[in-house]
mmCIF file of C-alpha atoms and ligand atoms in Angstrom:
data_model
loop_
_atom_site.group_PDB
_atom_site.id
_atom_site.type_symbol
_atom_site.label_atom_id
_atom_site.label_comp_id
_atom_site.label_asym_id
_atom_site.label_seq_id
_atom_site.Cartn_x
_atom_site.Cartn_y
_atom_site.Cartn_z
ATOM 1 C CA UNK L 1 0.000 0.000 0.000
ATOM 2 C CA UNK L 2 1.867 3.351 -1.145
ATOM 3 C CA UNK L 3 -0.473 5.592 0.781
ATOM 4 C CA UNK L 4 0.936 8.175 2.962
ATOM 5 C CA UNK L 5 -1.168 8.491 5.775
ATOM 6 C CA UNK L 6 1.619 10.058 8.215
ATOM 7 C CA UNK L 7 0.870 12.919 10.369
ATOM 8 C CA UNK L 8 -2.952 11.930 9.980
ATOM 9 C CA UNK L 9 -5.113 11.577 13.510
ATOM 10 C CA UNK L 10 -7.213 8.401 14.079
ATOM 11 C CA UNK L 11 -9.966 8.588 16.803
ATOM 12 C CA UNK L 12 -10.561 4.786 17.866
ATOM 13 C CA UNK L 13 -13.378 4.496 20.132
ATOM 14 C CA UNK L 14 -13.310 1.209 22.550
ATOM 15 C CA UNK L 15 -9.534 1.236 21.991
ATOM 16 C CA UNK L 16 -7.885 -0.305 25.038
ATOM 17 C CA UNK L 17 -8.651 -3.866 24.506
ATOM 18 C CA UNK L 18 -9.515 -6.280 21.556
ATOM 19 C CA UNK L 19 -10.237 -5.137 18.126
ATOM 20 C CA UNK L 20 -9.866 -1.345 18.660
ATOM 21 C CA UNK L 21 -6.687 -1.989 20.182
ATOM 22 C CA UNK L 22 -5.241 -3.907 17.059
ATOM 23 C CA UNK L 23 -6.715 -1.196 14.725
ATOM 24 C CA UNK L 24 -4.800 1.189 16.414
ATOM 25 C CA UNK L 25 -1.881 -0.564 16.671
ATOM 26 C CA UNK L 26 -1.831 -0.934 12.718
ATOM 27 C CA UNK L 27 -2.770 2.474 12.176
ATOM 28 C CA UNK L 28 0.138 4.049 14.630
ATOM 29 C CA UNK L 29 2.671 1.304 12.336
ATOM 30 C CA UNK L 30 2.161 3.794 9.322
ATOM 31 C CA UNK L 31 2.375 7.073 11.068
ATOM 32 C CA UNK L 32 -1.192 8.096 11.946
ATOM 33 C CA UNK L 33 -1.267 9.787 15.324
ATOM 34 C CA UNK L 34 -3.672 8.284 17.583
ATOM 35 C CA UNK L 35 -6.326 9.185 20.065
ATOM 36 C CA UNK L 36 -7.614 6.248 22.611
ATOM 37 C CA UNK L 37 -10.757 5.382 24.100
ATOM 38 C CA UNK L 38 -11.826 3.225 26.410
ATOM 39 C CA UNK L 39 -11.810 1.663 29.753
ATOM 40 C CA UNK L 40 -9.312 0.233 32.014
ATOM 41 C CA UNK L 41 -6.874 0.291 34.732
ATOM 42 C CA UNK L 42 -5.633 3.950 34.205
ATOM 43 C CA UNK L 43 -1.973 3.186 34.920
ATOM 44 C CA UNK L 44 -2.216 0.559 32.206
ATOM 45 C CA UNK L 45 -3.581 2.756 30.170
ATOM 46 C CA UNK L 46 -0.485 4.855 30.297
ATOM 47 C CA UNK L 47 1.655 2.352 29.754
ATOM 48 C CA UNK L 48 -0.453 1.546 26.323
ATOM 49 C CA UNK L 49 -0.144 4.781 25.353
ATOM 50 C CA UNK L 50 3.534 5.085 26.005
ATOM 51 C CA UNK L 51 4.011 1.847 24.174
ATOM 52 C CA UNK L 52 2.534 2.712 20.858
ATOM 53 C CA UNK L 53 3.768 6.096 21.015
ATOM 54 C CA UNK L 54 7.584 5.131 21.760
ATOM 55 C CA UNK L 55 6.763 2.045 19.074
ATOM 56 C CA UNK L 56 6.074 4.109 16.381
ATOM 57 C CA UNK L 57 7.289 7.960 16.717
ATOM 58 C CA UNK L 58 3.499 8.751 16.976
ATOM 59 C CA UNK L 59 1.662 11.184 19.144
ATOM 60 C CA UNK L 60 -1.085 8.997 21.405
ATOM 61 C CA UNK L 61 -3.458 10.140 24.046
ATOM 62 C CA UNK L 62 -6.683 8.714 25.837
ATOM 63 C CA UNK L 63 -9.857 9.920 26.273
ATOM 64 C CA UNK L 64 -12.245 7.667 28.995
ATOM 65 C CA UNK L 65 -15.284 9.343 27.644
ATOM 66 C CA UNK L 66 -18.113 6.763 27.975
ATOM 67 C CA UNK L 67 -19.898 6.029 25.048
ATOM 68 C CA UNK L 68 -23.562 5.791 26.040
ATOM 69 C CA UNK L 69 -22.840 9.548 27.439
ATOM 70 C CA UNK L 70 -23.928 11.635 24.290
ATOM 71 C CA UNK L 71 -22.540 14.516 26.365
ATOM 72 C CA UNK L 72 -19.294 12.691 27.150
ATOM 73 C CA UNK L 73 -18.832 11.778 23.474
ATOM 74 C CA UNK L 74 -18.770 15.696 22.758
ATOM 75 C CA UNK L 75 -16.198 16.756 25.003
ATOM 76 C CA UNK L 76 -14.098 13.996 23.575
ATOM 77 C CA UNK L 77 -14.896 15.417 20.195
ATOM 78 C CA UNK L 78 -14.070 19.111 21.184
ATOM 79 C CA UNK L 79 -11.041 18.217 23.382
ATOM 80 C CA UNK L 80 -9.276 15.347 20.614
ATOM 81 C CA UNK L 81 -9.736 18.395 17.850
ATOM 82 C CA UNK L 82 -8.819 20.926 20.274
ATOM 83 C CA UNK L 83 -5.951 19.668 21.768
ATOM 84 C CA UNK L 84 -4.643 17.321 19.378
ATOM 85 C CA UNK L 85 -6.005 18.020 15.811
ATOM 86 C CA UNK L 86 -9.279 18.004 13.720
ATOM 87 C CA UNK L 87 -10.016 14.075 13.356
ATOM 88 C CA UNK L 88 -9.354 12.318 9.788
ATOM 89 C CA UNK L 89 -10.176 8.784 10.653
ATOM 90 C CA UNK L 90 -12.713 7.975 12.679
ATOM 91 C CA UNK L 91 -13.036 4.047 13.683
ATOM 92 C CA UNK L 92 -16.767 3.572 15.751
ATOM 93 C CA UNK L 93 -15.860 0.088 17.656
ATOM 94 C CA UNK L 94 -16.790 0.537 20.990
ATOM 95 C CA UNK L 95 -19.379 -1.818 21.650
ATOM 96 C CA UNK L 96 -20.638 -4.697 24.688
ATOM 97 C CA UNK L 97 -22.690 -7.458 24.385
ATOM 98 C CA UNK L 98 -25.368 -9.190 26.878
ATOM 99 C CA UNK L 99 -26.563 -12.514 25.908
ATOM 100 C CA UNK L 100 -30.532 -13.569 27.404
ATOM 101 C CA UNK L 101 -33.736 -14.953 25.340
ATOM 102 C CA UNK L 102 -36.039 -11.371 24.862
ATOM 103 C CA UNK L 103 -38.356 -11.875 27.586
ATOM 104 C CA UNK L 104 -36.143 -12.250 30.562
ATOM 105 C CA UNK L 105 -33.332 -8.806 28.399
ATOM 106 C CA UNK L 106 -32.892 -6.669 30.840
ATOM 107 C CA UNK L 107 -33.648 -3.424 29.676
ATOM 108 C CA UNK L 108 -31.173 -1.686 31.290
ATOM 109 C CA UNK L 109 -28.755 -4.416 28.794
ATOM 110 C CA UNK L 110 -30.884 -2.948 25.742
ATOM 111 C CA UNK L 111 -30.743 0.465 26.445
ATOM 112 C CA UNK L 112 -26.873 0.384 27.158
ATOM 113 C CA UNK L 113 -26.476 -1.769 23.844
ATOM 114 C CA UNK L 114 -27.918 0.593 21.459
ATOM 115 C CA UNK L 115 -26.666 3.531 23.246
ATOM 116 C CA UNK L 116 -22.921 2.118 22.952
ATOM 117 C CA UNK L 117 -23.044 0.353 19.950
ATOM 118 C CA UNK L 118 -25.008 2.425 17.739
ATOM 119 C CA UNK L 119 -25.747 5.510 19.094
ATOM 120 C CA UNK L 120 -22.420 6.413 19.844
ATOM 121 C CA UNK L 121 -21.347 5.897 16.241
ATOM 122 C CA UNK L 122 -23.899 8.667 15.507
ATOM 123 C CA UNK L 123 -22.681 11.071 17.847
ATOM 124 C CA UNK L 124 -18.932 10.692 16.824
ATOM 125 C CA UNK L 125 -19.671 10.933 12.977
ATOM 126 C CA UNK L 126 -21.900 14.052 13.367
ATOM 127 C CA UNK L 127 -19.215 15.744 15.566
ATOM 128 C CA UNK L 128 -16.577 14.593 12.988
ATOM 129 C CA UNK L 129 -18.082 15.964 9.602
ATOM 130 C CA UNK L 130 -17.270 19.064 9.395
ATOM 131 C CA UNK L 131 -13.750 19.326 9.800
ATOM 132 C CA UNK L 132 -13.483 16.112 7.127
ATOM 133 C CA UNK L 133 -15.647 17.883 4.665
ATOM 134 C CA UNK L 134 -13.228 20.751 5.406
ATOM 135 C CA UNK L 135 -10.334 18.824 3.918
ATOM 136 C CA UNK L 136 -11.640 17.131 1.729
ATOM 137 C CA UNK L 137 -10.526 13.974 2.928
ATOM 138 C CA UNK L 138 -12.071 11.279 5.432
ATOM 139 C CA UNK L 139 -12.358 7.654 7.008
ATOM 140 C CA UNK L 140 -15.212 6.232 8.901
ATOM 141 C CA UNK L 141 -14.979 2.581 9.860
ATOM 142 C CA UNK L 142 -18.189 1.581 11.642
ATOM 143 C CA UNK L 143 -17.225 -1.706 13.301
ATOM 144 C CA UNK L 144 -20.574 -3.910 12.747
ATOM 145 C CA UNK L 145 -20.716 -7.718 13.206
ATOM 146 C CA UNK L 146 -21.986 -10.547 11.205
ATOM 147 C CA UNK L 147 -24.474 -9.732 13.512
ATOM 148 C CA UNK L 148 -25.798 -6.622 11.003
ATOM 149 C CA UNK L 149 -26.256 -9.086 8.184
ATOM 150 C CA UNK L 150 -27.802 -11.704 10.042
ATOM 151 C CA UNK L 151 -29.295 -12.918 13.990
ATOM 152 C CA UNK L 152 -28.516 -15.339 16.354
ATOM 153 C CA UNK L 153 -31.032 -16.128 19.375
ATOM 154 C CA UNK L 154 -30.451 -14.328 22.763
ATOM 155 C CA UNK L 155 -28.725 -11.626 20.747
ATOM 156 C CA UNK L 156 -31.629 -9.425 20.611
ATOM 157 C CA UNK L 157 -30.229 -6.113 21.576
ATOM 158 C CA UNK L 158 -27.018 -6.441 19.484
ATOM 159 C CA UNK L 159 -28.198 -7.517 16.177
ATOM 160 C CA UNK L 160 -30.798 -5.147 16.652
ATOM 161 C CA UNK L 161 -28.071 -2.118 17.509
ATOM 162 C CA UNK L 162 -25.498 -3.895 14.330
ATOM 163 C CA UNK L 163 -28.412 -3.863 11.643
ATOM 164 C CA UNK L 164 -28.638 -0.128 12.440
ATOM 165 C CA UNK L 165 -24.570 0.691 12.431
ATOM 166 C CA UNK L 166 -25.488 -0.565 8.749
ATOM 167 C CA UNK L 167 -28.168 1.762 8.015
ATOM 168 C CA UNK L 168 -26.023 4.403 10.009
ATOM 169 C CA UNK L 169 -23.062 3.450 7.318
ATOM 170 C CA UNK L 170 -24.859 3.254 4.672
ATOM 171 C CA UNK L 171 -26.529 7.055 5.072
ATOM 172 C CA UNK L 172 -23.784 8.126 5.900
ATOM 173 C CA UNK L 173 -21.668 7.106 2.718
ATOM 174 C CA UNK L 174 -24.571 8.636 0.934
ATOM 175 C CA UNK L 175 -24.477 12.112 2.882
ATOM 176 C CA UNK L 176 -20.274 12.264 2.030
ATOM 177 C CA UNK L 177 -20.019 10.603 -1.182
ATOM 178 C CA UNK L 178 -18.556 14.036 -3.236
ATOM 179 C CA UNK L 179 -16.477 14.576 -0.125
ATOM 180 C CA UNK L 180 -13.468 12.777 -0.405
ATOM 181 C CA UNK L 181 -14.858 10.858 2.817
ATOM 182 C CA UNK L 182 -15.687 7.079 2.547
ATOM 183 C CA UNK L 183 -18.114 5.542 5.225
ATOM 184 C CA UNK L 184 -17.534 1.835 5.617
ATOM 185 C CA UNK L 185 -18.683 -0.917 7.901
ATOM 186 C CA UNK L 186 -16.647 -4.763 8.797
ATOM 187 C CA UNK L 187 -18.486 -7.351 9.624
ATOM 188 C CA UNK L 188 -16.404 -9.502 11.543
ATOM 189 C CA UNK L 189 -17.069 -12.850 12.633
ATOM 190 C CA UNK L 190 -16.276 -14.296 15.942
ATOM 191 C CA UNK L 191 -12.762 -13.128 17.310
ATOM 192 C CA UNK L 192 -11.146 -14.348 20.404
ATOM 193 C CA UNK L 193 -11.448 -11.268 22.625
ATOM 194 C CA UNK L 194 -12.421 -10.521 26.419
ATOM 195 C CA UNK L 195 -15.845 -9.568 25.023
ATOM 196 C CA UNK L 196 -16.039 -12.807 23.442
ATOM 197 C CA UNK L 197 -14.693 -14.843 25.927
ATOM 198 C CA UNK L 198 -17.460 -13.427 28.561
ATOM 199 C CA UNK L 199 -20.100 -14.323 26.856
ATOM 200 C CA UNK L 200 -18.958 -17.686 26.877
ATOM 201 C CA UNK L 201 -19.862 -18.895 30.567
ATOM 202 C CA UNK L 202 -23.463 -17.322 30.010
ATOM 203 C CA UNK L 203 -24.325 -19.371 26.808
ATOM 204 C CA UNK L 204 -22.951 -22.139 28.323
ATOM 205 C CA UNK L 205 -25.675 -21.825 30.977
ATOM 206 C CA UNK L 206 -29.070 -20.909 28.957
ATOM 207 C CA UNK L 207 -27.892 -23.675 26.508
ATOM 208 C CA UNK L 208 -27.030 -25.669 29.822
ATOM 209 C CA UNK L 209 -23.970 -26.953 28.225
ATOM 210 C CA UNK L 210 -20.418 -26.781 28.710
ATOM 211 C CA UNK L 211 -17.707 -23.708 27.712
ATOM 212 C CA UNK L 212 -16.275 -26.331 25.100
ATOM 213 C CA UNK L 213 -19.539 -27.130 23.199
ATOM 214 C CA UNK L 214 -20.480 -23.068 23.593
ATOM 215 C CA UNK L 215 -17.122 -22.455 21.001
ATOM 216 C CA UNK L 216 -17.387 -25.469 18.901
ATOM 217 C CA UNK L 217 -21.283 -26.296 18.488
ATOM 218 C CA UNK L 218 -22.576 -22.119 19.018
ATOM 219 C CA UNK L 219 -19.355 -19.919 18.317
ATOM 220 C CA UNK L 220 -17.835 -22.202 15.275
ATOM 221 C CA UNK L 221 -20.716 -23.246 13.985
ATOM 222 C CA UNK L 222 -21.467 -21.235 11.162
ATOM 223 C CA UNK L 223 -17.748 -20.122 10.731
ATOM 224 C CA UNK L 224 -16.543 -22.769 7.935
ATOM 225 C CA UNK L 225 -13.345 -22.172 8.370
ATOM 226 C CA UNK L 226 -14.391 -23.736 12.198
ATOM 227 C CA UNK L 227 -11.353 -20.887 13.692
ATOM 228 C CA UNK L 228 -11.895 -17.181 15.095
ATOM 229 C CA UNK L 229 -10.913 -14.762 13.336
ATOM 230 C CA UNK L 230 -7.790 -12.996 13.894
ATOM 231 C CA UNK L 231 -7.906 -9.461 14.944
ATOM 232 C CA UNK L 232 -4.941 -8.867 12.422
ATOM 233 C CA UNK L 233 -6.916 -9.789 9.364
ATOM 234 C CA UNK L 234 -9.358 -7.092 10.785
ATOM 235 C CA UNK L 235 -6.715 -4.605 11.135
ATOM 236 C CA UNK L 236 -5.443 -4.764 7.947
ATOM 237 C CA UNK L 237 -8.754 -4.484 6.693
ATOM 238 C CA UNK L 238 -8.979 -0.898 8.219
ATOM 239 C CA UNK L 239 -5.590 0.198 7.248
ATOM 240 C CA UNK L 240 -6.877 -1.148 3.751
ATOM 241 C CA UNK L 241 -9.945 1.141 4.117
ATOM 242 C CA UNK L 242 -7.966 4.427 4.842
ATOM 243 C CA UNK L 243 -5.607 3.791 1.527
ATOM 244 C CA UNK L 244 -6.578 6.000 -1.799
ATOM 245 C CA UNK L 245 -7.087 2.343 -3.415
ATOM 246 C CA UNK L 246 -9.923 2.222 -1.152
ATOM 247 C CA UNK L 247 -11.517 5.632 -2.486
ATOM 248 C CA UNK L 248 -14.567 3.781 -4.361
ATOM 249 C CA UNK L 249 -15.457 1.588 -1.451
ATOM 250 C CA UNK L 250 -18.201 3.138 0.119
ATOM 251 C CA UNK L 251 -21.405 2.173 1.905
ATOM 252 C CA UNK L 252 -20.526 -1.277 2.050
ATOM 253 C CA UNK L 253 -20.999 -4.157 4.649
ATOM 254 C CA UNK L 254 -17.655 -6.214 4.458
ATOM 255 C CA UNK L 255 -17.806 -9.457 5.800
ATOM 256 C CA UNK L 256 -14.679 -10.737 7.800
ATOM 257 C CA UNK L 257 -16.715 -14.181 9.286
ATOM 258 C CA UNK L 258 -14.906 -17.309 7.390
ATOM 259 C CA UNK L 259 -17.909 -17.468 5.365
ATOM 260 C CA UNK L 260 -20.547 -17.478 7.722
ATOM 261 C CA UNK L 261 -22.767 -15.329 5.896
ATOM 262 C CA UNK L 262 -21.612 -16.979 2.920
ATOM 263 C CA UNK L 263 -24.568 -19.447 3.600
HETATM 264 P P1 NAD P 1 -13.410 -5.834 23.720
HETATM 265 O O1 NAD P 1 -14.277 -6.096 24.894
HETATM 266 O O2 NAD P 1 -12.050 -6.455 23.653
HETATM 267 O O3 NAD P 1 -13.215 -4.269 23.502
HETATM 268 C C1 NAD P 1 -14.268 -3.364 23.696
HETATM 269 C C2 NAD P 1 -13.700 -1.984 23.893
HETATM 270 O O4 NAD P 1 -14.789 -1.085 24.081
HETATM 271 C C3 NAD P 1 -12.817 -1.877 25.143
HETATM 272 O O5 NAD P 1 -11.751 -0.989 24.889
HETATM 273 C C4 NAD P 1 -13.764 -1.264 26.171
HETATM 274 O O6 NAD P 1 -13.113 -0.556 27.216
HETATM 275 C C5 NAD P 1 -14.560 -0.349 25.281
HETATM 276 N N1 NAD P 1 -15.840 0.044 25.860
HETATM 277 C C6 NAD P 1 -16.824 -0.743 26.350
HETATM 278 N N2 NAD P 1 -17.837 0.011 26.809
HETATM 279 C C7 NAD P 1 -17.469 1.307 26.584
HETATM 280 C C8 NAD P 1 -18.088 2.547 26.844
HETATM 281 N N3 NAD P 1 -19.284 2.649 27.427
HETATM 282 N N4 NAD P 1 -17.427 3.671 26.496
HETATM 283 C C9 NAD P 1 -16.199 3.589 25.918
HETATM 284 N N5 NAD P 1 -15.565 2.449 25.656
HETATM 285 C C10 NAD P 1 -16.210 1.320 25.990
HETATM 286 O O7 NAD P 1 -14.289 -6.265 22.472
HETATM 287 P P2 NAD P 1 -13.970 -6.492 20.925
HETATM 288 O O8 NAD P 1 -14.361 -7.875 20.628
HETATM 289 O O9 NAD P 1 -12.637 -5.995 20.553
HETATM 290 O O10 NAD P 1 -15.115 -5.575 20.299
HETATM 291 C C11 NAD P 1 -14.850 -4.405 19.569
HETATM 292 C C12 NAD P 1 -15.972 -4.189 18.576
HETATM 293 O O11 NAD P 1 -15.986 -5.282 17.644
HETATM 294 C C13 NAD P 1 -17.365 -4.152 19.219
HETATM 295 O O12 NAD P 1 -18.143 -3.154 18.587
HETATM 296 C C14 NAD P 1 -17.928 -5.526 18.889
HETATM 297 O O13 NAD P 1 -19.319 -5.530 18.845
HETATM 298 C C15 NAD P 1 -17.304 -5.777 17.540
HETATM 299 N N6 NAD P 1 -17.283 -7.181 17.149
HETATM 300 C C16 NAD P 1 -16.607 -8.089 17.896
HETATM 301 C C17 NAD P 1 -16.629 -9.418 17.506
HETATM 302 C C18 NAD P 1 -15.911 -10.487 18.272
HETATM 303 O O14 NAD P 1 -16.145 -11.678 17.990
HETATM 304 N N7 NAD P 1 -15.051 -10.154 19.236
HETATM 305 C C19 NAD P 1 -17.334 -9.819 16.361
HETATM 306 C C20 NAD P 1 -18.006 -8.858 15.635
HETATM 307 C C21 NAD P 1 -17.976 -7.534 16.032
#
């Protein structure tokens, strides 16, 4: 990829763990300064920070806002263009999950879903706009799920909240298109991270059976290639998406799942 994107600034929301984390990682590799967000530990935090910056020559900071705080999610707006510079890639992947058949969801589960995994992606984009249709230049990468191509049981809330980050994409790629900003959503099947692996003792007990069968007969089962994903083949997948090859892709759903929606 011969794309220069040096000196540009990457917001990546739900960055200190998993996915985010990796996208970050890739996008720091090329020279893209980075801001952080998400929770943890804040002296870990820190250290991440330090790590990627010293890594690779980058400028990184963090920003805890919480996602289902629309008010939050604006004073991380203001301050990461304030402070560090007027946001050129954008990467919506905070998200949670909570697992339960519809009639016993807590609500409390739903509202938090949508709020963090959809909502959020609203209030980031609409803060981001201007200053991309300023330049002339622009990267949104919604981070959906097989999830907003397709349900599973007990899932309600989250397939529910992915089908709209699609719709969200999707209008979005429509509202840019003579921008120079594309608006893109992965689909990615299941990966091996902590919000994976916690869902994995609660399936095990509405399906009442064990953590084993919960990866191989309800995780792997409609991935053919019967492996998670690897966070990497995600990551390059976003680094892909910010390259001027990339220019034409817009709107789209891309599937990252094995094959599982293949079927
Ligand atoms: P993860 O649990 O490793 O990471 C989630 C990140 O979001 C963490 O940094 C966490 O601190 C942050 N976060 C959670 N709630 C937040 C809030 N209220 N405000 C700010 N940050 C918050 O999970 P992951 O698997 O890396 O998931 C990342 C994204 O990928 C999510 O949107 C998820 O739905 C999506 N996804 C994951 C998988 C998978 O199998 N792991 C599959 C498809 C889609």
């Amino acid at each position: 990829m011969t794309t220069d994107l040096h000196g540009k600034i990457a917001l990546v929301t739900g960055s200190t763990s998993g996915i985010g984390l990796g996208i970050a990682r890739i996008l720091a590799s090329v020279g893209v300064d980075i801001a952080l967000n998400g929770f943890g530990d804040a002296e870990a935090i820190d250290a991440l920070c330090e790590d990627i910056s010293a890594t690779n020559g980058v400028r990184v900071i963090h920003d805890g806002a919480d996602m289902s705080k629309p008010d939050e999610i604006e004073s991380m707006m203001k301050r990461v263009a304030g402070d560090f510079g007027t946001v050129d890639i954008l990467v919506n992947n905070a998200g949670i999950q909570h697992v339960a058949p519809i009639e016993s969801f807590p609500p409390e589960k739903w509202d938090a879903i949508i709020a963090i995994n959809l909502s959020s992606s609203f209030h980031t984009t609409r803060f981001a706009l201007e200053d991309m249709r300023k330049k002339g230049w622009g990267r949104i990468i919604n981070m959906a799920s097989a999830h907003a191509l397709v349900a599973s049981p007990h899932k309600s809330a989250y397939a529910a909240a992915k089908h709209g980050l699609a719709g969200l994409t999707k209008t979005t790629a429509l509202e840019t298109a003579q921008d120079g900003i594309t608006a893109n959503a992965i689909c990615p099947g299941y990966v091996l991270t902590p919000l994976v692996e916690n869902q994995i003792p609660d399936i095990a007990k509405i399906r009442g059976i064990t953590e084993e069968q919960v990866i191989s007969d309800v995780m792997l089962l409609n991935q053919p290639t019967k492996r998670f994903v690897k966070i990497e083949e995600i990551a390059d997948l976003a680094l892909f998406l910010c390259s001027d090859g990339a220019a034409s892709m817009n709107g789209m759903c891309i599937s990252v799942d094995g094959g599982w929606t293949a079927q």
